[in-house]
Amino acid sequence: MKSDPMWHTLGTMSPLTDSHGRTKRKLRISLTDRCNFRCTYCMPEHPDWLPRASLLDRGEILRLAGLFVDQGIDQIRLTGGEPLLRRDLVECVSAMQGLRERGLRRLSMTTNASRIAPLARTLVAAGIDDFNVSLDAVDPVVFRQLTKREVAPVLDGIRALADAGASVKLNAVVVRGDNDGEIVPLLEWAMAQGLPLRFIEYMPLDAPGHWRRDAVMSEAEMLAAIGVHHRVETLARSSDPASPYQVDGRYPLGIISTVSHPFCASCDRLRLTATGELFTCLFSPVGTPLGTRLREGADDATLEAIVRRAVWLKDAGYASRPGPVERPITMHAMGG
Ligand code: SAM
Ligand code: SF4
């Protein structure tokens, strides 16, 4: 490892870089660990919610977000849990607009969309640039098996976002034996709606002991299933984690294959949980308690130094140690 850059970069505008030479540009902020769904691949059936008082308030989120933007983060994604369960969501989005003059270029949201319909126009007007909506099946029975909830409100939410002129992408986690039969129907539904879709390989981030390698539908297997019905061409890769494809000569499809083709070597992301714990990797066994230090009264220079140190020490990632991670935090609390 190269020498620790914490002190000589402190207070400058140099970008957040780790010891593997990867610069961080993207931050995911979990607004809450609460969720109205129970996706089997994401959380335990009976989750222990974080104590309410431990969740960062709006001012704390804004202060930490600003600290990251000042250090070169230019894209923030609001996530959860389900961000729509945050009562002051619109106020959070409005407050973050002030970060644009400090360097924020994009503010996005990942949502299950089941509660978004009445708020779609407000969120677009408040300044969300684009939405990723999770939709793992169009068949109501399969959707219910995976999420323990109904698909109809999600489809209503997607329609409301489209009506509000929002930029929308669909994300679908594929779990063998659960929704692999939905790969082609989902693709054809998304093509008919004119909405880009990305399939995601099932990652070992759910309840301890739940993930199984043989439940992962690999990118190659998904392509084979699609290839029976459609012509699929491979496109040139960009910095996006999804491998890009073109279906039937016109439709853009992405596949995020973290398990079969980890993209750790180019990872530019950081994650902040709803309590302000900084995770430099989705698979890190432990986080850095930034929120706790903030509540203890740490000033910005101290918090910035903590962030720089944590980022510098970010390890190589999933590619270097594939398989389940031993830790008490699952995807719904980490912020996907
Ligand atoms: N509730 C929102 C939603 O579902 O879009 C935001 C939070 S959710 C944790 C963010 C993303 O993580 C979703 O697209 C979800 O499908 C994905 N995800 C959750 N658990 C996963 C797993 N084990 N493997 C792959 N993706 C997962
Ligand atoms: Fe909730 Fe999203 Fe996790 Fe599903 S994937 S349980 S909607 S946080």
Tab-separated table of C-alpha atoms and ligand atoms in Angstrom:
chain	number	residue	atom	x	y	z
A	1	MET	CA	0.000	0.000	0.000
A	2	LYS	CA	1.194	3.538	-0.797
A	3	SER	CA	1.688	6.106	1.989
A	4	ASP	CA	-1.449	7.316	3.727
A	5	PRO	CA	-2.559	10.512	1.922
A	6	MET	CA	-4.809	11.711	4.738
A	7	TRP	CA	-2.735	14.598	5.976
A	8	HIS	CA	-1.278	16.047	2.824
A	9	THR	CA	-4.629	16.167	1.037
A	10	LEU	CA	-6.717	17.382	3.948
A	11	GLY	CA	-8.326	20.714	3.166
A	12	THR	CA	-7.546	20.601	-0.541
A	13	MET	CA	-10.043	19.804	-3.290
A	14	SER	CA	-8.171	16.669	-4.406
A	15	PRO	CA	-10.540	13.822	-5.295
A	16	LEU	CA	-11.325	10.924	-2.979
A	17	THR	CA	-9.016	8.161	-4.109
A	18	ASP	CA	-8.256	4.767	-2.599
A	19	SER	CA	-4.927	2.972	-2.388
A	20	HIS	CA	-5.863	0.911	-5.466
A	21	GLY	CA	-6.046	4.085	-7.569
A	22	ARG	CA	-9.841	4.231	-7.795
A	23	THR	CA	-11.417	7.706	-7.544
A	24	LYS	CA	-14.841	7.997	-5.920
A	25	ARG	CA	-17.533	9.945	-7.760
A	26	LYS	CA	-20.772	8.323	-6.574
A	27	LEU	CA	-22.407	8.204	-3.158
A	28	ARG	CA	-25.504	6.246	-2.223
A	29	ILE	CA	-27.336	7.603	0.772
A	30	SER	CA	-29.810	5.377	2.567
A	31	LEU	CA	-32.586	7.589	3.930
A	32	THR	CA	-34.092	4.829	6.050
A	33	ASP	CA	-33.684	1.111	6.645
A	34	ARG	CA	-37.485	0.743	6.821
A	35	CYS	CA	-39.250	-0.894	3.909
A	36	ASN	CA	-42.852	-1.766	3.076
A	37	PHE	CA	-41.676	-4.771	0.988
A	38	ARG	CA	-40.007	-7.972	2.155
A	39	CYS	CA	-37.953	-9.026	-0.862
A	40	THR	CA	-36.509	-12.399	0.027
A	41	TYR	CA	-33.122	-11.607	-1.590
A	42	CYS	CA	-32.730	-8.365	0.383
A	43	MET	CA	-33.763	-8.716	4.013
A	44	PRO	CA	-34.757	-11.199	6.684
A	45	GLU	CA	-38.451	-11.973	7.045
A	46	HIS	CA	-38.568	-10.267	10.450
A	47	PRO	CA	-35.998	-7.473	10.329
A	48	ASP	CA	-34.793	-5.634	13.441
A	49	TRP	CA	-35.223	-1.986	12.427
A	50	LEU	CA	-32.574	0.495	13.500
A	51	PRO	CA	-33.661	2.594	16.499
A	52	ARG	CA	-35.543	5.632	15.142
A	53	ALA	CA	-33.401	8.091	17.098
A	54	SER	CA	-30.268	6.705	15.456
A	55	LEU	CA	-31.392	7.681	11.934
A	56	LEU	CA	-29.751	10.859	10.682
A	57	ASP	CA	-32.036	13.869	10.510
A	58	ARG	CA	-32.267	16.046	7.407
A	59	GLY	CA	-29.659	18.550	8.587
A	60	GLU	CA	-27.192	15.776	9.403
A	61	ILE	CA	-27.707	14.108	6.022
A	62	LEU	CA	-27.185	17.415	4.262
A	63	ARG	CA	-24.025	18.192	6.201
A	64	LEU	CA	-22.478	14.791	5.422
A	65	ALA	CA	-23.615	14.898	1.780
A	66	GLY	CA	-22.000	18.341	1.421
A	67	LEU	CA	-18.763	17.025	2.868
A	68	PHE	CA	-18.638	14.327	0.186
A	69	VAL	CA	-19.561	16.725	-2.626
A	70	ASP	CA	-16.764	19.056	-1.516
A	71	GLN	CA	-14.404	16.095	-1.937
A	72	GLY	CA	-15.417	15.336	-5.517
A	73	ILE	CA	-18.569	13.234	-5.239
A	74	ASP	CA	-20.738	14.495	-8.102
A	75	GLN	CA	-23.533	11.895	-8.199
A	76	ILE	CA	-25.762	11.044	-5.257
A	77	ARG	CA	-28.413	8.329	-5.236
A	78	LEU	CA	-31.071	8.301	-2.514
A	79	THR	CA	-32.020	4.797	-1.523
A	80	GLY	CA	-32.936	2.646	1.458
A	81	GLY	CA	-34.815	0.578	2.623
A	82	GLU	CA	-37.539	2.363	0.774
A	83	PRO	CA	-36.862	6.105	0.451
A	84	LEU	CA	-40.599	6.792	0.024
A	85	LEU	CA	-41.079	5.804	3.685
A	86	ARG	CA	-39.081	8.839	4.750
A	87	ARG	CA	-41.648	11.465	5.778
A	88	ASP	CA	-39.416	14.425	4.875
A	89	LEU	CA	-38.294	12.918	1.541
A	90	VAL	CA	-39.381	15.903	-0.571
A	91	GLU	CA	-37.723	18.310	1.876
A	92	CYS	CA	-34.513	16.219	1.723
A	93	VAL	CA	-34.545	16.377	-2.080
A	94	SER	CA	-35.188	20.141	-2.074
A	95	ALA	CA	-32.444	20.763	0.476
A	96	MET	CA	-29.934	18.827	-1.636
A	97	GLN	CA	-30.429	21.152	-4.607
A	98	GLY	CA	-28.085	23.560	-2.823
A	99	LEU	CA	-25.285	21.040	-3.368
A	100	ARG	CA	-25.371	21.608	-7.125
A	101	GLU	CA	-23.404	24.835	-6.829
A	102	ARG	CA	-20.771	22.885	-4.843
A	103	GLY	CA	-20.338	20.296	-7.622
A	104	LEU	CA	-23.290	17.877	-7.481
A	105	ARG	CA	-24.250	16.990	-11.066
A	106	ARG	CA	-26.873	14.283	-10.552
A	107	LEU	CA	-29.378	13.411	-7.850
A	108	SER	CA	-31.077	10.051	-8.375
A	109	MET	CA	-33.371	7.724	-6.465
A	110	THR	CA	-33.797	3.949	-6.253
A	111	THR	CA	-37.280	2.893	-5.201
A	112	ASN	CA	-39.772	0.048	-5.274
A	113	ALA	CA	-42.208	2.719	-6.604
A	114	SER	CA	-45.214	1.235	-4.790
A	115	ARG	CA	-45.922	4.545	-3.023
A	116	ILE	CA	-44.567	6.964	-5.596
A	117	ALA	CA	-47.672	7.645	-7.710
A	118	PRO	CA	-49.026	10.628	-5.696
A	119	LEU	CA	-45.540	12.128	-5.329
A	120	ALA	CA	-44.088	11.547	-8.796
A	121	ARG	CA	-44.559	15.106	-10.091
A	122	THR	CA	-43.468	16.662	-6.794
A	123	LEU	CA	-40.237	14.640	-6.741
A	124	VAL	CA	-39.412	15.543	-10.332
A	125	ALA	CA	-40.121	19.219	-9.589
A	126	ALA	CA	-38.060	19.043	-6.384
A	127	GLY	CA	-35.032	17.929	-8.421
A	128	ILE	CA	-34.673	14.144	-8.765
A	129	ASP	CA	-32.925	13.701	-12.119
A	130	ASP	CA	-33.668	10.005	-12.611
A	131	PHE	CA	-35.306	7.014	-10.948
A	132	ASN	CA	-34.313	3.346	-10.809
A	133	VAL	CA	-37.381	1.252	-10.108
A	134	SER	CA	-37.039	-2.330	-8.896
A	135	LEU	CA	-39.363	-4.673	-10.770
A	136	ASP	CA	-38.447	-8.352	-10.532
A	137	ALA	CA	-41.499	-9.815	-12.263
A	138	VAL	CA	-44.584	-8.694	-14.167
A	139	ASP	CA	-46.480	-11.815	-13.200
A	140	PRO	CA	-48.398	-10.942	-9.985
A	141	VAL	CA	-47.888	-14.393	-8.447
A	142	VAL	CA	-44.141	-14.471	-9.025
A	143	PHE	CA	-43.849	-10.860	-7.859
A	144	ARG	CA	-45.731	-11.688	-4.647
A	145	GLN	CA	-43.531	-14.716	-3.955
A	146	LEU	CA	-40.381	-12.606	-4.212
A	147	THR	CA	-41.457	-9.392	-2.513
A	148	LYS	CA	-44.418	-10.541	-0.370
A	149	ARG	CA	-46.333	-7.594	-1.855
A	150	GLU	CA	-48.523	-6.757	-4.891
A	151	VAL	CA	-47.199	-5.701	-8.287
A	152	ALA	CA	-50.137	-3.427	-9.251
A	153	PRO	CA	-49.081	-0.381	-7.153
A	154	VAL	CA	-45.562	-0.682	-8.604
A	155	LEU	CA	-46.892	-0.648	-12.160
A	156	ASP	CA	-49.072	2.370	-11.214
A	157	GLY	CA	-45.971	4.069	-9.812
A	158	ILE	CA	-43.995	3.434	-13.003
A	159	ARG	CA	-46.872	4.881	-15.066
A	160	ALA	CA	-47.068	7.941	-12.800
A	161	LEU	CA	-43.328	8.556	-13.174
A	162	ALA	CA	-43.607	8.278	-16.960
A	163	ASP	CA	-46.581	10.689	-16.950
A	164	ALA	CA	-44.537	13.118	-14.853
A	165	GLY	CA	-41.839	13.084	-17.555
A	166	ALA	CA	-39.325	11.356	-15.260
A	167	SER	CA	-36.324	9.459	-16.540
A	168	VAL	CA	-36.890	5.844	-15.416
A	169	LYS	CA	-34.808	2.667	-15.569
A	170	LEU	CA	-35.980	-0.744	-14.359
A	171	ASN	CA	-33.832	-3.088	-12.266
A	172	ALA	CA	-34.567	-6.786	-11.792
A	173	VAL	CA	-32.675	-9.168	-9.538
A	174	VAL	CA	-32.871	-12.685	-10.933
A	175	VAL	CA	-32.975	-15.613	-8.505
A	176	ARG	CA	-32.936	-19.085	-10.033
A	177	GLY	CA	-36.056	-21.027	-9.179
A	178	ASP	CA	-37.911	-17.835	-8.156
A	179	ASN	CA	-38.105	-15.481	-11.153
A	180	ASP	CA	-35.825	-16.853	-13.875
A	181	GLY	CA	-38.999	-17.643	-15.832
A	182	GLU	CA	-39.713	-13.895	-15.839
A	183	ILE	CA	-36.548	-12.886	-17.722
A	184	VAL	CA	-38.166	-12.861	-21.157
A	185	PRO	CA	-41.631	-11.567	-20.056
A	186	LEU	CA	-39.981	-8.721	-18.120
A	187	LEU	CA	-37.753	-7.853	-21.050
A	188	GLU	CA	-40.693	-7.838	-23.456
A	189	TRP	CA	-42.795	-5.736	-21.063
A	190	ALA	CA	-39.986	-3.202	-20.652
A	191	MET	CA	-39.455	-3.098	-24.436
A	192	ALA	CA	-43.163	-2.436	-24.955
A	193	GLN	CA	-43.068	0.409	-22.412
A	194	GLY	CA	-39.870	1.839	-23.929
A	195	LEU	CA	-38.130	1.674	-20.532
A	196	PRO	CA	-34.497	0.550	-20.223
A	197	LEU	CA	-34.018	-2.575	-18.105
A	198	ARG	CA	-31.059	-3.997	-16.221
A	199	PHE	CA	-30.924	-7.508	-14.879
A	200	ILE	CA	-28.854	-7.947	-11.708
A	201	GLU	CA	-27.152	-11.145	-10.578
A	202	TYR	CA	-28.263	-12.219	-7.112
A	203	MET	CA	-25.560	-11.114	-4.646
A	204	PRO	CA	-24.797	-12.613	-1.195
A	205	LEU	CA	-26.240	-9.636	0.722
A	206	ASP	CA	-29.471	-11.015	2.158
A	207	ALA	CA	-30.225	-12.688	5.475
A	208	PRO	CA	-27.260	-14.707	6.801
A	209	GLY	CA	-27.138	-18.215	5.372
A	210	HIS	CA	-29.860	-17.509	2.786
A	211	TRP	CA	-27.816	-16.927	-0.402
A	212	ARG	CA	-26.772	-19.943	-2.413
A	213	ARG	CA	-24.372	-19.870	-5.330
A	214	ASP	CA	-26.587	-22.193	-7.347
A	215	ALA	CA	-29.441	-19.657	-7.047
A	216	VAL	CA	-27.396	-17.136	-9.034
A	217	MET	CA	-28.468	-16.880	-12.683
A	218	SER	CA	-25.256	-15.730	-14.335
A	219	GLU	CA	-25.060	-13.117	-17.061
A	220	ALA	CA	-24.271	-15.894	-19.568
A	221	GLU	CA	-27.356	-17.881	-18.517
A	222	MET	CA	-29.608	-14.808	-18.754
A	223	LEU	CA	-28.282	-14.058	-22.255
A	224	ALA	CA	-28.888	-17.660	-23.290
A	225	ALA	CA	-32.512	-17.470	-22.069
A	226	ILE	CA	-33.095	-14.204	-23.957
A	227	GLY	CA	-31.274	-15.486	-27.057
A	228	VAL	CA	-33.935	-18.159	-27.615
A	229	HIS	CA	-36.484	-15.423	-28.402
A	230	HIS	CA	-34.489	-12.315	-29.365
A	231	ARG	CA	-31.358	-11.231	-31.210
A	232	VAL	CA	-28.825	-9.898	-28.709
A	233	GLU	CA	-25.687	-7.939	-29.663
A	234	THR	CA	-22.882	-7.004	-27.278
A	235	LEU	CA	-22.061	-3.277	-27.147
A	236	ALA	CA	-18.812	-1.609	-26.038
A	237	ARG	CA	-18.490	-1.266	-22.252
A	238	SER	CA	-18.446	2.165	-20.606
A	239	SER	CA	-17.710	3.014	-16.960
A	240	ASP	CA	-21.249	1.827	-16.071
A	241	PRO	CA	-21.280	-1.379	-13.988
A	242	ALA	CA	-23.835	-2.941	-16.353
A	243	SER	CA	-22.606	-4.805	-19.436
A	244	PRO	CA	-24.507	-3.180	-22.328
A	245	TYR	CA	-26.433	-5.135	-24.953
A	246	GLN	CA	-28.776	-4.283	-27.793
A	247	VAL	CA	-31.868	-6.437	-28.242
A	248	ASP	CA	-33.440	-6.858	-31.684
A	249	GLY	CA	-31.258	-4.071	-33.038
A	250	ARG	CA	-32.997	-1.335	-31.070
A	251	TYR	CA	-33.494	-1.901	-27.341
A	252	PRO	CA	-30.814	-1.164	-24.692
A	253	LEU	CA	-30.421	-3.917	-22.077
A	254	GLY	CA	-27.892	-3.977	-19.234
A	255	ILE	CA	-26.728	-6.861	-17.051
A	256	ILE	CA	-24.966	-6.226	-13.747
A	257	SER	CA	-22.918	-9.336	-13.113
A	258	THR	CA	-21.234	-8.640	-9.787
A	259	VAL	CA	-20.922	-12.362	-9.034
A	260	SER	CA	-19.708	-13.750	-12.382
A	261	HIS	CA	-17.790	-10.621	-13.554
A	262	PRO	CA	-17.075	-8.309	-10.591
A	263	PHE	CA	-16.357	-4.713	-11.634
A	264	CYS	CA	-14.392	-3.922	-8.451
A	265	ALA	CA	-11.339	-2.712	-10.401
A	266	SER	CA	-13.240	0.371	-11.577
A	267	CYS	CA	-15.540	0.887	-8.577
A	268	ASP	CA	-16.227	4.599	-7.978
A	269	ARG	CA	-18.934	4.226	-5.270
A	270	LEU	CA	-19.366	4.808	-1.584
A	271	ARG	CA	-22.361	4.125	0.638
A	272	LEU	CA	-23.734	5.915	3.667
A	273	THR	CA	-26.307	4.098	5.801
A	274	ALA	CA	-29.289	5.822	7.413
A	275	THR	CA	-27.309	6.145	10.657
A	276	GLY	CA	-24.330	7.655	8.835
A	277	GLU	CA	-22.104	4.601	8.715
A	278	LEU	CA	-19.781	4.824	5.739
A	279	PHE	CA	-19.317	1.605	3.781
A	280	THR	CA	-16.661	1.863	1.094
A	281	CYS	CA	-17.761	-1.450	-0.454
A	282	LEU	CA	-21.084	-3.285	-0.616
A	283	PHE	CA	-19.245	-6.303	0.766
A	284	SER	CA	-17.289	-4.585	3.581
A	285	PRO	CA	-17.711	-6.479	6.844
A	286	VAL	CA	-17.592	-3.206	8.843
A	287	GLY	CA	-18.360	0.454	8.259
A	288	THR	CA	-16.934	3.725	9.586
A	289	PRO	CA	-19.262	5.430	12.108
A	290	LEU	CA	-19.298	8.893	10.544
A	291	GLY	CA	-22.756	9.726	11.911
A	292	THR	CA	-21.651	8.920	15.457
A	293	ARG	CA	-18.604	11.177	15.126
A	294	LEU	CA	-20.812	13.953	13.753
A	295	ARG	CA	-23.150	13.636	16.763
A	296	GLU	CA	-20.158	13.708	19.098
A	297	GLY	CA	-19.429	17.181	17.713
A	298	ALA	CA	-16.631	16.497	15.223
A	299	ASP	CA	-15.926	19.482	12.953
A	300	ASP	CA	-15.872	19.249	9.150
A	301	ALA	CA	-12.073	18.930	8.941
A	302	THR	CA	-12.144	15.933	11.300
A	303	LEU	CA	-15.016	14.278	9.431
A	304	GLU	CA	-13.246	14.885	6.119
A	305	ALA	CA	-10.089	13.235	7.464
A	306	ILE	CA	-12.119	10.222	8.647
A	307	VAL	CA	-13.697	9.900	5.196
A	308	ARG	CA	-10.352	10.188	3.394
A	309	ARG	CA	-8.791	7.564	5.613
A	310	ALA	CA	-11.709	5.113	5.194
A	311	VAL	CA	-11.686	5.585	1.424
A	312	TRP	CA	-7.915	5.164	1.225
A	313	LEU	CA	-8.212	1.863	3.103
A	314	LYS	CA	-11.027	0.543	0.840
A	315	ASP	CA	-10.086	-3.005	0.006
A	316	ALA	CA	-9.913	-4.600	-3.426
A	317	GLY	CA	-13.563	-5.725	-3.205
A	318	TYR	CA	-15.744	-8.742	-3.962
A	319	ALA	CA	-13.449	-9.892	-6.766
A	320	SER	CA	-10.736	-10.546	-4.191
A	321	ARG	CA	-12.908	-12.623	-1.813
A	322	PRO	CA	-16.097	-13.885	-3.474
A	323	GLY	CA	-18.945	-15.395	-1.482
A	324	PRO	CA	-21.103	-14.414	1.502
A	325	VAL	CA	-19.870	-11.777	3.973
A	326	GLU	CA	-20.073	-12.412	7.714
A	327	ARG	CA	-21.757	-9.306	9.071
A	328	PRO	CA	-24.935	-8.241	10.831
A	329	ILE	CA	-26.064	-5.751	8.121
A	330	THR	CA	-28.127	-6.856	5.094
A	331	MET	CA	-28.879	-5.008	1.852
A	332	HIS	CA	-31.985	-3.163	3.114
A	333	ALA	CA	-29.918	-1.503	5.863
A	334	MET	CA	-26.802	-0.965	3.753
A	335	GLY	CA	-28.602	0.911	0.970
A	336	GLY	CA	-28.495	-0.805	-2.402
B	1	SAM	N1	-36.305	-0.215	-1.857
B	1	SAM	C1	-35.645	0.298	-3.013
B	1	SAM	C2	-35.712	-0.659	-4.166
B	1	SAM	O1	-36.052	-1.814	-3.953
B	1	SAM	O2	-35.422	-0.245	-5.279
B	1	SAM	C3	-34.236	0.739	-2.764
B	1	SAM	C4	-33.369	-0.128	-1.907
B	1	SAM	S1	-32.971	-1.724	-2.577
B	1	SAM	C5	-31.943	-2.380	-1.305
B	1	SAM	C6	-31.857	-1.262	-3.876
B	1	SAM	C7	-31.558	-2.317	-4.899
B	1	SAM	O3	-30.852	-3.377	-4.287
B	1	SAM	C8	-32.781	-2.931	-5.557
B	1	SAM	O4	-32.683	-2.779	-6.957
B	1	SAM	C9	-32.695	-4.374	-5.169
B	1	SAM	O5	-33.202	-5.186	-6.148
B	1	SAM	C10	-31.218	-4.554	-4.976
B	1	SAM	N2	-30.873	-5.721	-4.158
B	1	SAM	C11	-31.284	-6.000	-2.902
B	1	SAM	N3	-30.770	-7.174	-2.465
B	1	SAM	C12	-30.017	-7.660	-3.484
B	1	SAM	C13	-29.228	-8.837	-3.665
B	1	SAM	N4	-29.127	-9.769	-2.703
B	1	SAM	N5	-28.587	-8.999	-4.846
B	1	SAM	C14	-28.696	-8.079	-5.833
B	1	SAM	N6	-29.404	-6.939	-5.707
B	1	SAM	C15	-30.075	-6.734	-4.569
B	2	SF4	FE1	-37.375	-3.199	0.290
B	2	SF4	FE2	-35.969	-2.582	-1.878
B	2	SF4	FE3	-35.114	-4.472	-0.199
B	2	SF4	FE4	-37.236	-4.975	-1.675
B	2	SF4	S1	-35.158	-4.574	-2.445
B	2	SF4	S2	-37.067	-5.371	0.545
B	2	SF4	S3	-38.179	-3.004	-1.825
B	2	SF4	S4	-35.302	-2.341	0.260
